[in-house]
Short mmCIF file of C-alpha atoms in Angstrom, two decimals:
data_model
loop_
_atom_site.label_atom_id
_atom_site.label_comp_id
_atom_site.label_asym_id
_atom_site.label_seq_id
_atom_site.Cartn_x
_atom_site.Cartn_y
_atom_site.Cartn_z
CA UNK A 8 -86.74 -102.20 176.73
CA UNK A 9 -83.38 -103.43 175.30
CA UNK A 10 -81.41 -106.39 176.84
CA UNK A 11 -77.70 -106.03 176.70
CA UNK A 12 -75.80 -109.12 176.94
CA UNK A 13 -72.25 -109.12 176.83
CA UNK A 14 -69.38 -111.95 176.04
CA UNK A 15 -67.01 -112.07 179.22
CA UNK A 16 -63.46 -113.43 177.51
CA UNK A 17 -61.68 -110.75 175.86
CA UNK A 18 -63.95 -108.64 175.49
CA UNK A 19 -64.08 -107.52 179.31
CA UNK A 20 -60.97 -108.72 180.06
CA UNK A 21 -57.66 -110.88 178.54
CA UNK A 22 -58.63 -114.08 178.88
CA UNK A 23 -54.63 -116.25 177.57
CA UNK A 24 -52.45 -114.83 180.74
CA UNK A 25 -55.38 -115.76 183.12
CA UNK A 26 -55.45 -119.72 181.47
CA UNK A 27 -51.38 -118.98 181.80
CA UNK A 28 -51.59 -118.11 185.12
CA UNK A 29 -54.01 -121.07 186.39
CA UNK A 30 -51.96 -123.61 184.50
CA UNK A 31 -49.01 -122.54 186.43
CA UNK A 32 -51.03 -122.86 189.51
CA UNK A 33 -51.98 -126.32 188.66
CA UNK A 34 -48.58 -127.77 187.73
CA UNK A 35 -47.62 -126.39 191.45
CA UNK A 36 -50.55 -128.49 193.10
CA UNK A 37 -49.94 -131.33 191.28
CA UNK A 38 -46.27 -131.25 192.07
CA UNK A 39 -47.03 -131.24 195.37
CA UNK A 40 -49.32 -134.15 195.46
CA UNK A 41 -48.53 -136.72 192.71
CA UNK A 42 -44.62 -136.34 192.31
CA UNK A 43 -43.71 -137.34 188.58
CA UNK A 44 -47.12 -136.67 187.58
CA UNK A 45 -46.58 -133.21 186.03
CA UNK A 46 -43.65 -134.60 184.21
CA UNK A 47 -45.74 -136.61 181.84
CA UNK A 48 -48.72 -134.24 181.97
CA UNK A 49 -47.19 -131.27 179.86
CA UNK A 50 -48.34 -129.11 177.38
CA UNK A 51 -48.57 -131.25 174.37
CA UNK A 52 -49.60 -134.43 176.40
CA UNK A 53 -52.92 -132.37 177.99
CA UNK A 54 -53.33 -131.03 174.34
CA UNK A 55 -53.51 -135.11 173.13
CA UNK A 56 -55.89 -136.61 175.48
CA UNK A 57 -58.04 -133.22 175.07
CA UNK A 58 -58.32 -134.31 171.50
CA UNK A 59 -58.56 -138.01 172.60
CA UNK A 60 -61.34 -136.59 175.20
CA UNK A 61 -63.47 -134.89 172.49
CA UNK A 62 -63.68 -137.69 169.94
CA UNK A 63 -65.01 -139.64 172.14
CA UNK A 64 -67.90 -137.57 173.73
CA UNK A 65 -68.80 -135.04 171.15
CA UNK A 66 -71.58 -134.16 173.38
CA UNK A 67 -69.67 -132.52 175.79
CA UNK A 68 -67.67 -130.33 173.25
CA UNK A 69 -69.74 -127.29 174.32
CA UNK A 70 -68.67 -127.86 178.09
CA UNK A 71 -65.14 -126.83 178.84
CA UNK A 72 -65.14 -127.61 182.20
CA UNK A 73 -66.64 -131.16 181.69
CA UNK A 74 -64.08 -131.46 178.92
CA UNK A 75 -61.44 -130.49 181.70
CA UNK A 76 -62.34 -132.81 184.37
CA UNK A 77 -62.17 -136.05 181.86
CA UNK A 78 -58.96 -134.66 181.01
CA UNK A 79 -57.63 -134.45 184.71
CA UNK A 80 -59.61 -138.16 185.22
CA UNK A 81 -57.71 -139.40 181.66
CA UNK A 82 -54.40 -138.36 182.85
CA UNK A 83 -54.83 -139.62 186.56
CA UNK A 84 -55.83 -142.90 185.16
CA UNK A 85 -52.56 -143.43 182.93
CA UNK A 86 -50.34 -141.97 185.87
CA UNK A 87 -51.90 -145.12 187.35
CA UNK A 88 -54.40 -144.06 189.70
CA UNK A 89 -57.69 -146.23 190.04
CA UNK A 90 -61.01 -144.97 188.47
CA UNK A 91 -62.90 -143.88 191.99
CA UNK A 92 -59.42 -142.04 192.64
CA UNK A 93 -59.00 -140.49 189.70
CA UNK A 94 -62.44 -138.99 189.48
CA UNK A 95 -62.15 -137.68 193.15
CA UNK A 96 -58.79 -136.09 192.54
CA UNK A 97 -59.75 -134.73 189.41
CA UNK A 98 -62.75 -133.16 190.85
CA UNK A 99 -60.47 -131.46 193.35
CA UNK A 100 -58.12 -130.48 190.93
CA UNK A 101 -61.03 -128.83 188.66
CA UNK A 102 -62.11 -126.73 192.18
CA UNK A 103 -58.63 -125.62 192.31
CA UNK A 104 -58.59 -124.61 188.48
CA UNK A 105 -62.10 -123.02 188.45
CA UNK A 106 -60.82 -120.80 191.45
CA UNK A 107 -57.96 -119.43 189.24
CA UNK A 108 -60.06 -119.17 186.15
CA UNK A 109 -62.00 -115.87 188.11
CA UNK A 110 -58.51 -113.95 188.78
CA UNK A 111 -59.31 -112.07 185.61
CA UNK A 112 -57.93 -108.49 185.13
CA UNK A 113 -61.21 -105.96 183.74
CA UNK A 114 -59.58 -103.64 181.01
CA UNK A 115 -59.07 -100.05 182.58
CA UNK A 116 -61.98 -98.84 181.37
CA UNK A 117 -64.53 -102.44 182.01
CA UNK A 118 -66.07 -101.66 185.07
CA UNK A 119 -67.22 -97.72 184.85
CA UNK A 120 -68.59 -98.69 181.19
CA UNK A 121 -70.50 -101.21 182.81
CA UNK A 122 -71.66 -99.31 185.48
CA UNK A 123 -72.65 -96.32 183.48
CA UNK A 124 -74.73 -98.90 181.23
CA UNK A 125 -76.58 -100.77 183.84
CA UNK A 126 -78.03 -97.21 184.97
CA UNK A 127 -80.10 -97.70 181.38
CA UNK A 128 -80.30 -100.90 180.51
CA UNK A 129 -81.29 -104.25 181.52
CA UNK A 130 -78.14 -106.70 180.96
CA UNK A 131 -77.50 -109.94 180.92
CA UNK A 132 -73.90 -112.23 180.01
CA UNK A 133 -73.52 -115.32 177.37
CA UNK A 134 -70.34 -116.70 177.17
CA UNK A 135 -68.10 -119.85 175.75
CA UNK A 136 -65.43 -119.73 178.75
CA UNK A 137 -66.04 -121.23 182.30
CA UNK A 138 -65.56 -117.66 184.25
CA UNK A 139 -68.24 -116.99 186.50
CA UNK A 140 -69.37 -113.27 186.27
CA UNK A 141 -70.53 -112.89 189.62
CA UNK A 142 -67.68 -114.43 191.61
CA UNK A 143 -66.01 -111.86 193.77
CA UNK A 144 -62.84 -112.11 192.09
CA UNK A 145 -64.69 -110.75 189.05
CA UNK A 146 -66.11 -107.68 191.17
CA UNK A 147 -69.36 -107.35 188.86
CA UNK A 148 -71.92 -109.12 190.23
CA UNK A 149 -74.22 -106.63 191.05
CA UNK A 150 -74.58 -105.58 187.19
CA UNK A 151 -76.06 -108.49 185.28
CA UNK A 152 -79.64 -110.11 185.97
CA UNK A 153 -78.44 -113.24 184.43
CA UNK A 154 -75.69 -115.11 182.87
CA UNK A 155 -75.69 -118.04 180.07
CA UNK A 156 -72.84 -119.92 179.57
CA UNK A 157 -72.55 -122.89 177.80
CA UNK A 158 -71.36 -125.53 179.73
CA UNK A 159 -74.44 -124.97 181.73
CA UNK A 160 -77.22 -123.90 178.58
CA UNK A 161 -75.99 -127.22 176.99
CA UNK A 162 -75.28 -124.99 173.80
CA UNK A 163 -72.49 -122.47 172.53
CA UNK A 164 -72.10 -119.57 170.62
CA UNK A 165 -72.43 -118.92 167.69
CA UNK A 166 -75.28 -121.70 167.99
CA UNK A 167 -78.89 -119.39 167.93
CA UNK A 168 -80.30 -121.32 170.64
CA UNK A 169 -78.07 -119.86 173.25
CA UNK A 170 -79.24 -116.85 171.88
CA UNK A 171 -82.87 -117.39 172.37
CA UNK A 172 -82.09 -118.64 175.86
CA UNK A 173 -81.12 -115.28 176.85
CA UNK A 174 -84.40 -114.04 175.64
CA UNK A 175 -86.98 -116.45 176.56
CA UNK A 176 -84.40 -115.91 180.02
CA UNK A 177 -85.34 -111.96 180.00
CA UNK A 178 -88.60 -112.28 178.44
CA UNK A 179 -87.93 -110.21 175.41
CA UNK A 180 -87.96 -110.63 171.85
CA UNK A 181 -84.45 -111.40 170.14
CA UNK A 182 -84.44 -107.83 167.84
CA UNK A 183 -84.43 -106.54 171.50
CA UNK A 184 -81.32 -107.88 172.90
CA UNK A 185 -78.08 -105.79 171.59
CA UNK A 186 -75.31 -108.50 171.70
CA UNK A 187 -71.45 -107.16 172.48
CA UNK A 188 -68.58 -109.44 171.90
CA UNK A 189 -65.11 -109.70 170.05
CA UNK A 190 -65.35 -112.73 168.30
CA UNK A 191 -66.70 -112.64 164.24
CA UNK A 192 -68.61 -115.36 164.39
CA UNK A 193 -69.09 -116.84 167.99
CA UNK A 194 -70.60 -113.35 168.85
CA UNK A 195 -71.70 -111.25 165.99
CA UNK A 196 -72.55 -113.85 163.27
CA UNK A 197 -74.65 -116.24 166.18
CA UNK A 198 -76.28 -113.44 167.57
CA UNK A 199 -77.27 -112.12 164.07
CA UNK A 200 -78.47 -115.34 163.17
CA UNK A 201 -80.72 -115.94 166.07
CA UNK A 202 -82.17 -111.96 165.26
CA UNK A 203 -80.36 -109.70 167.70
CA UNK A 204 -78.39 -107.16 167.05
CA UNK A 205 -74.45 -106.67 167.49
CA UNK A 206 -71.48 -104.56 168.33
CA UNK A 207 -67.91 -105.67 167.44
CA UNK A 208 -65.59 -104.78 170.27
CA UNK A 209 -62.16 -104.93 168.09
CA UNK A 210 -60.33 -103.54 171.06
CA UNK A 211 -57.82 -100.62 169.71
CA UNK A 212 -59.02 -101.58 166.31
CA UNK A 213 -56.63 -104.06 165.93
CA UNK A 214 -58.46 -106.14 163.45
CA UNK A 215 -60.04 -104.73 160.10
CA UNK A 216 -63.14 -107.26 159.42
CA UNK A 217 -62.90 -109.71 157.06
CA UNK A 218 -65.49 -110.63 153.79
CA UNK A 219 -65.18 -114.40 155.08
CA UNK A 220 -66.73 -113.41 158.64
CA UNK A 221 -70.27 -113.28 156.15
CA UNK A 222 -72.69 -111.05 158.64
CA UNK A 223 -71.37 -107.74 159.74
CA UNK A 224 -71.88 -106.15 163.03
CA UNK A 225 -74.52 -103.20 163.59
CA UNK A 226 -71.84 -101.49 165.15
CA UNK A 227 -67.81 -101.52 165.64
CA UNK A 228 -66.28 -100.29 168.91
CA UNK A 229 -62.67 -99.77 169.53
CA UNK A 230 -63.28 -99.39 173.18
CA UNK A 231 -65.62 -100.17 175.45
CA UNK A 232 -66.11 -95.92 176.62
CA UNK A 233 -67.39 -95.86 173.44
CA UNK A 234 -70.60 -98.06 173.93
CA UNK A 235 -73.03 -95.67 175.42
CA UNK A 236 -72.86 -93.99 172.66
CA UNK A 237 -73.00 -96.58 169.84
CA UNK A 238 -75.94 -98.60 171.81
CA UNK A 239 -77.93 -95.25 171.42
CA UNK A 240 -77.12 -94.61 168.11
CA UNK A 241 -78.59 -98.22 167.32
CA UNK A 242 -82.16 -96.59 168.49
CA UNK A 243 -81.70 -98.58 172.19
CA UNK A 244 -84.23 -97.61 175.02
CA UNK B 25 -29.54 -95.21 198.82
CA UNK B 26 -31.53 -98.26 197.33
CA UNK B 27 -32.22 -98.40 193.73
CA UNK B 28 -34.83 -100.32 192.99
CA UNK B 29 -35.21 -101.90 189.15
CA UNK B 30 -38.10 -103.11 187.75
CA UNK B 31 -39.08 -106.04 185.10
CA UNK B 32 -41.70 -104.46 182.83
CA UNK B 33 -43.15 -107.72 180.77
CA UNK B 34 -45.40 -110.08 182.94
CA UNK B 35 -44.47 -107.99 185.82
CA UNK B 36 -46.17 -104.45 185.75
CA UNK B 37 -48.60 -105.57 182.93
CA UNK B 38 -49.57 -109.06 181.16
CA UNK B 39 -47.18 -108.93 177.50
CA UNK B 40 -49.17 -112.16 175.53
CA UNK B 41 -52.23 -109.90 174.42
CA UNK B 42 -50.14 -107.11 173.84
CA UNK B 43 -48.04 -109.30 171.45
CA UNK B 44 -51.90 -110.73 169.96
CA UNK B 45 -53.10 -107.36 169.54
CA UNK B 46 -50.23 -106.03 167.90
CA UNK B 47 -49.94 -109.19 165.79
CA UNK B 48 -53.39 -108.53 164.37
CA UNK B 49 -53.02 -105.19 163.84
CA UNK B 50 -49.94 -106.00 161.62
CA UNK B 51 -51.98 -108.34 159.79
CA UNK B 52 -54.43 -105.66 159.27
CA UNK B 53 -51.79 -103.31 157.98
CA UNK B 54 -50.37 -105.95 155.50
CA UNK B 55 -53.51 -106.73 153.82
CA UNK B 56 -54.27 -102.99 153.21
CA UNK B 57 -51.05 -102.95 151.46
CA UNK B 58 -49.69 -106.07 149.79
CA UNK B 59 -52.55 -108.35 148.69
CA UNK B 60 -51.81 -111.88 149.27
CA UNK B 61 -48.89 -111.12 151.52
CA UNK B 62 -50.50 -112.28 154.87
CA UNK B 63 -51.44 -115.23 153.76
CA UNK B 64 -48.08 -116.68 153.02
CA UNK B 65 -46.85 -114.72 155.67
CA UNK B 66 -48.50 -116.47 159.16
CA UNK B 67 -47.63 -117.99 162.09
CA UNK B 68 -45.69 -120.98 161.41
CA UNK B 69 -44.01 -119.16 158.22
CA UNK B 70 -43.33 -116.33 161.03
CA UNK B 71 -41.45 -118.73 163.31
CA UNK B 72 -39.77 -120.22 160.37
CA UNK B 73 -38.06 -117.19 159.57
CA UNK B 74 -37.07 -115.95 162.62
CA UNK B 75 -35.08 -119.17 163.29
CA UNK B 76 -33.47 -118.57 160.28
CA UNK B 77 -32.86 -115.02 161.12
CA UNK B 78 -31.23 -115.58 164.20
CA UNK B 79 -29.42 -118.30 163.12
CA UNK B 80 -27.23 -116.40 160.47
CA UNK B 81 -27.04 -113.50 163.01
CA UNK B 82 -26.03 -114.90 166.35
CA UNK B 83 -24.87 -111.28 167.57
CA UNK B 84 -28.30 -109.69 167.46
CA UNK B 85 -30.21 -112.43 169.55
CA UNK B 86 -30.72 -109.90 172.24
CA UNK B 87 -32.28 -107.24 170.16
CA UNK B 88 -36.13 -108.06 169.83
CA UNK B 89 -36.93 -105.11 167.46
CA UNK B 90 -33.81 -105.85 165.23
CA UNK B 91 -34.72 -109.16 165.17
CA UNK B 92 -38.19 -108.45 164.06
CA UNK B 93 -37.07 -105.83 161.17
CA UNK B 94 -35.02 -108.54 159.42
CA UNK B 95 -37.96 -110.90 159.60
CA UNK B 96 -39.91 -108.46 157.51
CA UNK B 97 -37.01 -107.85 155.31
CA UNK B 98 -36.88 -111.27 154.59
CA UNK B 99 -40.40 -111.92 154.07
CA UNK B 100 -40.91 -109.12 151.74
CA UNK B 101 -37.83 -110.38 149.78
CA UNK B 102 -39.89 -113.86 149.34
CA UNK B 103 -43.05 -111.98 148.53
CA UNK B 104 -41.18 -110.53 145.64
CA UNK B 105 -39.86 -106.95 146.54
CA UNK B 106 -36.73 -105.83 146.06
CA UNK B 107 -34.06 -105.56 148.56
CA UNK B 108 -34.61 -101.74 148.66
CA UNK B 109 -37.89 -101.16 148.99
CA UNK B 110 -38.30 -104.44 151.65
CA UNK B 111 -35.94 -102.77 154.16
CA UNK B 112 -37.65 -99.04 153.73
CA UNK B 113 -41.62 -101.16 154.29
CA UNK B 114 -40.34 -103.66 157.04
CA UNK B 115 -38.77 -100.10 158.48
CA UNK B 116 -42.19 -98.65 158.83
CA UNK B 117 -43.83 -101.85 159.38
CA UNK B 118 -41.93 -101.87 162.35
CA UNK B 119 -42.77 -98.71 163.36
CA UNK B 120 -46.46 -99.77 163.28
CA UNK B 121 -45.82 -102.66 165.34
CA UNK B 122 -43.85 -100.86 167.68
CA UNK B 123 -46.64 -98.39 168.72
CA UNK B 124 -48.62 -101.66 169.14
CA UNK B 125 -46.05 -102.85 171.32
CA UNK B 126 -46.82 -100.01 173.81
CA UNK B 127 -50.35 -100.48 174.38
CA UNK B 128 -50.27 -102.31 177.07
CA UNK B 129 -52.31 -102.56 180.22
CA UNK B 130 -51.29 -102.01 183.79
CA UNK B 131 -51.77 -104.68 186.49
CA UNK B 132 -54.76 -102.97 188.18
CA UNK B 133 -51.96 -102.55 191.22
CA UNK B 134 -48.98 -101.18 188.88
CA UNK B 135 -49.43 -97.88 189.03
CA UNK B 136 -50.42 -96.91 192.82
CA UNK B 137 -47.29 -99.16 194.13
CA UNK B 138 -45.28 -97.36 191.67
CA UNK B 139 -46.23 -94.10 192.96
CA UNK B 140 -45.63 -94.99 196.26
CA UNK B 141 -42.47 -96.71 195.43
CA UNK B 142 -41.19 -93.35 193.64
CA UNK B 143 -41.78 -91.40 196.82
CA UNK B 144 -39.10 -93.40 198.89
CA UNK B 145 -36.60 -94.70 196.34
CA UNK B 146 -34.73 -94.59 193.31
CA UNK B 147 -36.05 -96.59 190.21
CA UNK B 148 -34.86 -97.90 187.14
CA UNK B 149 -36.61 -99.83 184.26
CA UNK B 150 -34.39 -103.45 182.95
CA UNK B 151 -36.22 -105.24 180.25
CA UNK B 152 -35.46 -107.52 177.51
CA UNK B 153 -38.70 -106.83 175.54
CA UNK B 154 -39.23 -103.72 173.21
CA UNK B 155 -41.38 -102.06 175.71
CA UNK B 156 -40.66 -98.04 176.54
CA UNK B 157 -41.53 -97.17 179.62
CA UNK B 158 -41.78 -93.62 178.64
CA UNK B 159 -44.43 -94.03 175.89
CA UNK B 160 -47.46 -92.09 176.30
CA UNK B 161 -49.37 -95.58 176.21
CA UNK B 162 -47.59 -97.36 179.18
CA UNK B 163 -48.59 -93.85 181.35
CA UNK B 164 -45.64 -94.04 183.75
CA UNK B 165 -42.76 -91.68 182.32
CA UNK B 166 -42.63 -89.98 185.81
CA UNK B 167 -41.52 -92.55 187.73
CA UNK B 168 -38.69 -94.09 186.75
CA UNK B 169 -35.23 -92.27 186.14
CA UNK B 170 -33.59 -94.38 183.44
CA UNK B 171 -34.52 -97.14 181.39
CA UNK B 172 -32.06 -99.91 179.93
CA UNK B 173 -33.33 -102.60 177.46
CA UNK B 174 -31.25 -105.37 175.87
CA UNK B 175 -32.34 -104.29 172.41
CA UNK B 176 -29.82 -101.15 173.15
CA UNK B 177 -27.81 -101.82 175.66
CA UNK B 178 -26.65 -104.75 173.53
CA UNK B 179 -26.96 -107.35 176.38
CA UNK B 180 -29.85 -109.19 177.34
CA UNK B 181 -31.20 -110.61 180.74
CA UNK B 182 -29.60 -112.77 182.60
CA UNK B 183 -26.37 -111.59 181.35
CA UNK B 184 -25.08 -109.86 184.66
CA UNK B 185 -23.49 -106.91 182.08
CA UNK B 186 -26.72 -105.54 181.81
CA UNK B 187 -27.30 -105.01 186.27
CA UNK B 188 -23.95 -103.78 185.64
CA UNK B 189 -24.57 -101.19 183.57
CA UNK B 190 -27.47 -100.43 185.62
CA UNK B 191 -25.37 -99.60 188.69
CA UNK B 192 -23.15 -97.37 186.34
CA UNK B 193 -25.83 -95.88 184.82
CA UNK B 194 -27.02 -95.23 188.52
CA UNK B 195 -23.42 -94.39 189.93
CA UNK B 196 -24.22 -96.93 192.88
CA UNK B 197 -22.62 -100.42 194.13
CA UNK B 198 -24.65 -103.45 192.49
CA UNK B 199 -25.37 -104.55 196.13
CA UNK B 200 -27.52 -101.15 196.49
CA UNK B 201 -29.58 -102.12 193.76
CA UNK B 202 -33.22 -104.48 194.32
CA UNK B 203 -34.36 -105.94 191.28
CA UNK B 204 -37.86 -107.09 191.05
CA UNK B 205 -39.18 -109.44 187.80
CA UNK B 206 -40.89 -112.88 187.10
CA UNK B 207 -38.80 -114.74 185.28
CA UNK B 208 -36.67 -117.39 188.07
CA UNK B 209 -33.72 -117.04 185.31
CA UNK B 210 -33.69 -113.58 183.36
CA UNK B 211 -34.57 -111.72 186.50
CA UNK B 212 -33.96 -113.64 189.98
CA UNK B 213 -30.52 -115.50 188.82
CA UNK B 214 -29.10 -113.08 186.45
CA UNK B 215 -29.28 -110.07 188.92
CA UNK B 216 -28.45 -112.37 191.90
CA UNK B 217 -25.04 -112.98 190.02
CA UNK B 218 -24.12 -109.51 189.45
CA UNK B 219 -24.47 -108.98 193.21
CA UNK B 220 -27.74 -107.46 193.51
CA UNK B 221 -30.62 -108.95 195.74
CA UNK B 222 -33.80 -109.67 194.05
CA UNK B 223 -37.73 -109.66 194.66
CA UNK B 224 -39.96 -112.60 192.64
CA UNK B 225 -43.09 -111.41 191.63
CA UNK B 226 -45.11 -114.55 191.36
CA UNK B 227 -48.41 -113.20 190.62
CA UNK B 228 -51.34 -114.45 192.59
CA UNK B 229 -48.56 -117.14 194.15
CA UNK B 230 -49.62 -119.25 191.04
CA UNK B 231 -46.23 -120.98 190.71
CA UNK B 232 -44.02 -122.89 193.30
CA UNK B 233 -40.01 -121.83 193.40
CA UNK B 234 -38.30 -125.32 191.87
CA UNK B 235 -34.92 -125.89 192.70
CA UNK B 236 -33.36 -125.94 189.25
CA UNK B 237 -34.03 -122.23 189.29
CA UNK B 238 -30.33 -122.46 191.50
CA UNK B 239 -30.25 -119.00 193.13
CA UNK B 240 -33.30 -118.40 195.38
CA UNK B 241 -34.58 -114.56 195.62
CA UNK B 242 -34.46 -112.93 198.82
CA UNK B 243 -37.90 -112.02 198.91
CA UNK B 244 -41.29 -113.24 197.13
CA UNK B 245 -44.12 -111.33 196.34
CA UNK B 246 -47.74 -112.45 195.40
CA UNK B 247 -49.24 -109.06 194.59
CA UNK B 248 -46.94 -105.45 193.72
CA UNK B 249 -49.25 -104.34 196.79
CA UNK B 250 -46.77 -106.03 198.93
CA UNK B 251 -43.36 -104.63 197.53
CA UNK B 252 -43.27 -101.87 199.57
CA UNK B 253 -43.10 -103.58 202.98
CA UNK B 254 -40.97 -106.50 201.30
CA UNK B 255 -38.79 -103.79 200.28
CA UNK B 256 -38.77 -102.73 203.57
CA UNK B 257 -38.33 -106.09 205.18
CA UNK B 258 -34.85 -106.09 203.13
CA UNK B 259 -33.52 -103.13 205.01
CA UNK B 260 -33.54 -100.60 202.08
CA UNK B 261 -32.96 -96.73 202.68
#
């Protein structure tokens, strides 16, 4: 029986106003906590200890929310807090993010595709982002019978091994699992490469695909209404 | 009787992905087209000529789309085509990117609160952006009973001449009209100063009012859900 697995960030929803949104959210709470702090913790100062931050643990570069925290502890640290502080209030102020990071708006058409599918198939989720497919604020819980991302698998896409998590995960053989996701080579080229197949989601078909991109998708969708349809044509059962 | 005006950008839908979208569709277009253009024409040489654009025409800083035209002019210019046949392609360039521009998605709230909105009150569309609320695309041509946007009118947010010409447009006193945006400057102050009284839609309550924003609105919502008891609350008829 085929697996579907889906990416969650833009290609089930926009994923830049929802990191918009929670930024704002966390210059307010800081602001209200560490006056001045905010101040020196702008845009192009988190964007230079991020960089500082992955240097210097390359093992974490697959874990955005790991990557986060040492930011918010980095930051803390050079606003002058002491280490055991820092880390505590950094851990708070990751909660407060990771609750922000779920107020994602589906596409119009997200949820009845999804419903429709999981009448059919067995489904699953692999994703880059932190967003958490089966908090409430995300309203789909009840679809997938698992979810990979990497911070947690230790591995992200377009590495194969996430991949063949999801089907050692579901017990099937990679040339089972149909992979859907918008990104060239995080979704479609990875997922190739570890054996599955793959639909491009170019939403509106606002992208044409590009030679450089190397392995082309199965299948291109311009919506997701279309995807009944183009997983059957792919010989799904 | 009340006339209410709405914000359209950030405020019945998210504009950044619209903007992404349309961006790569452009990009799509170009390379069908002018081989090699794209590539000397991206992001940073994008920005480049805008400032330049606006800074030899101060007088069309308002108008988004005319903005954008001349941009393309120019570009095509320094790609190699005459002046001619630049305008007549950046012309239906734009056209391109202006059906782009309109497919955008509604807050998952827009629509219903609009609807019940139109039932009770008067409503008008103010928006700096290129956005047309009557488009097929944006789905909400019933609604409102005018439309003004900077790119036309010739004034942009928070220039009070624009509420102005609302209330003309209207035939009703600037203190009978409620405008409702995000933005603490273009929306809140500027229509504050031209006498009308103002609802801030802070989505999700993700940002905290700061006092250099000067003139406070007289009501805050979190969710469009709420506008028509805030509405209310403000003793419109």
């Amino acid at each position: 029986m085929t697996l579907i697995t889906f990416d969650l960030d833009n290609t089930l929803w926009d994923v830049d106003p929802v990191i918009v949104r929670a930024n704002h959210a966390m210059e307010a709470w800081f602001d209200e906590r560490f006056p001045g702090f905010q101040e020196t913790f702008d845009a192009s100062a988190y964007e230079k200890i991020k960089s500082e931050v992955i240097a210097s643990s390359p093992n974490i570069a697959h874990d955005v929310s790991e990557i986060r925290k040492r930011i918010y502890v980095k930051a803390f640290r050079e606003y002058g807090l002491p280490s055991e502080e820092a880390r505590h209030i950094s851990q708070s102020a990751f909660e407060y993010f990771y609750a922000w990071r779920q107020k994602v708006d589906l596409y119009p058409e997200a949820k009845s595709t999804i419903a429709v599918l999981a009448e059919h198939y067995r489904m699953g989720v692999i994703t880059n982002g932190n967003a958490d497919v089966y908090h409430p604020s995300v309203g789909l819980s009840e679809y997938f019978e698992f979810a990979l991302r990497a911070d947690e698998v230790g591995r992200a896409k377009p590495n194969r091994e996430i991949f063949e998590a999801a089907a050692v995960q579901a017990n099937v053989d990679p040339k089972d699992i149909i992979h859907i996701g918008d990104h060239p080579i995080d979704d479609i080229q990875g997922a190739a490469q570890a054996g599955c197949r793959t639909i491009w989601f170019n939403r509106h078909g606002a992208r044409n695909w590009k030679s450089e991109w190397e392995i082309k998708p199965d299948s291109e969708v311009y919506s997701l209404r279309e995807l009944p349809t183009a997983i059957a044509e792919l010989g799904a059962s």
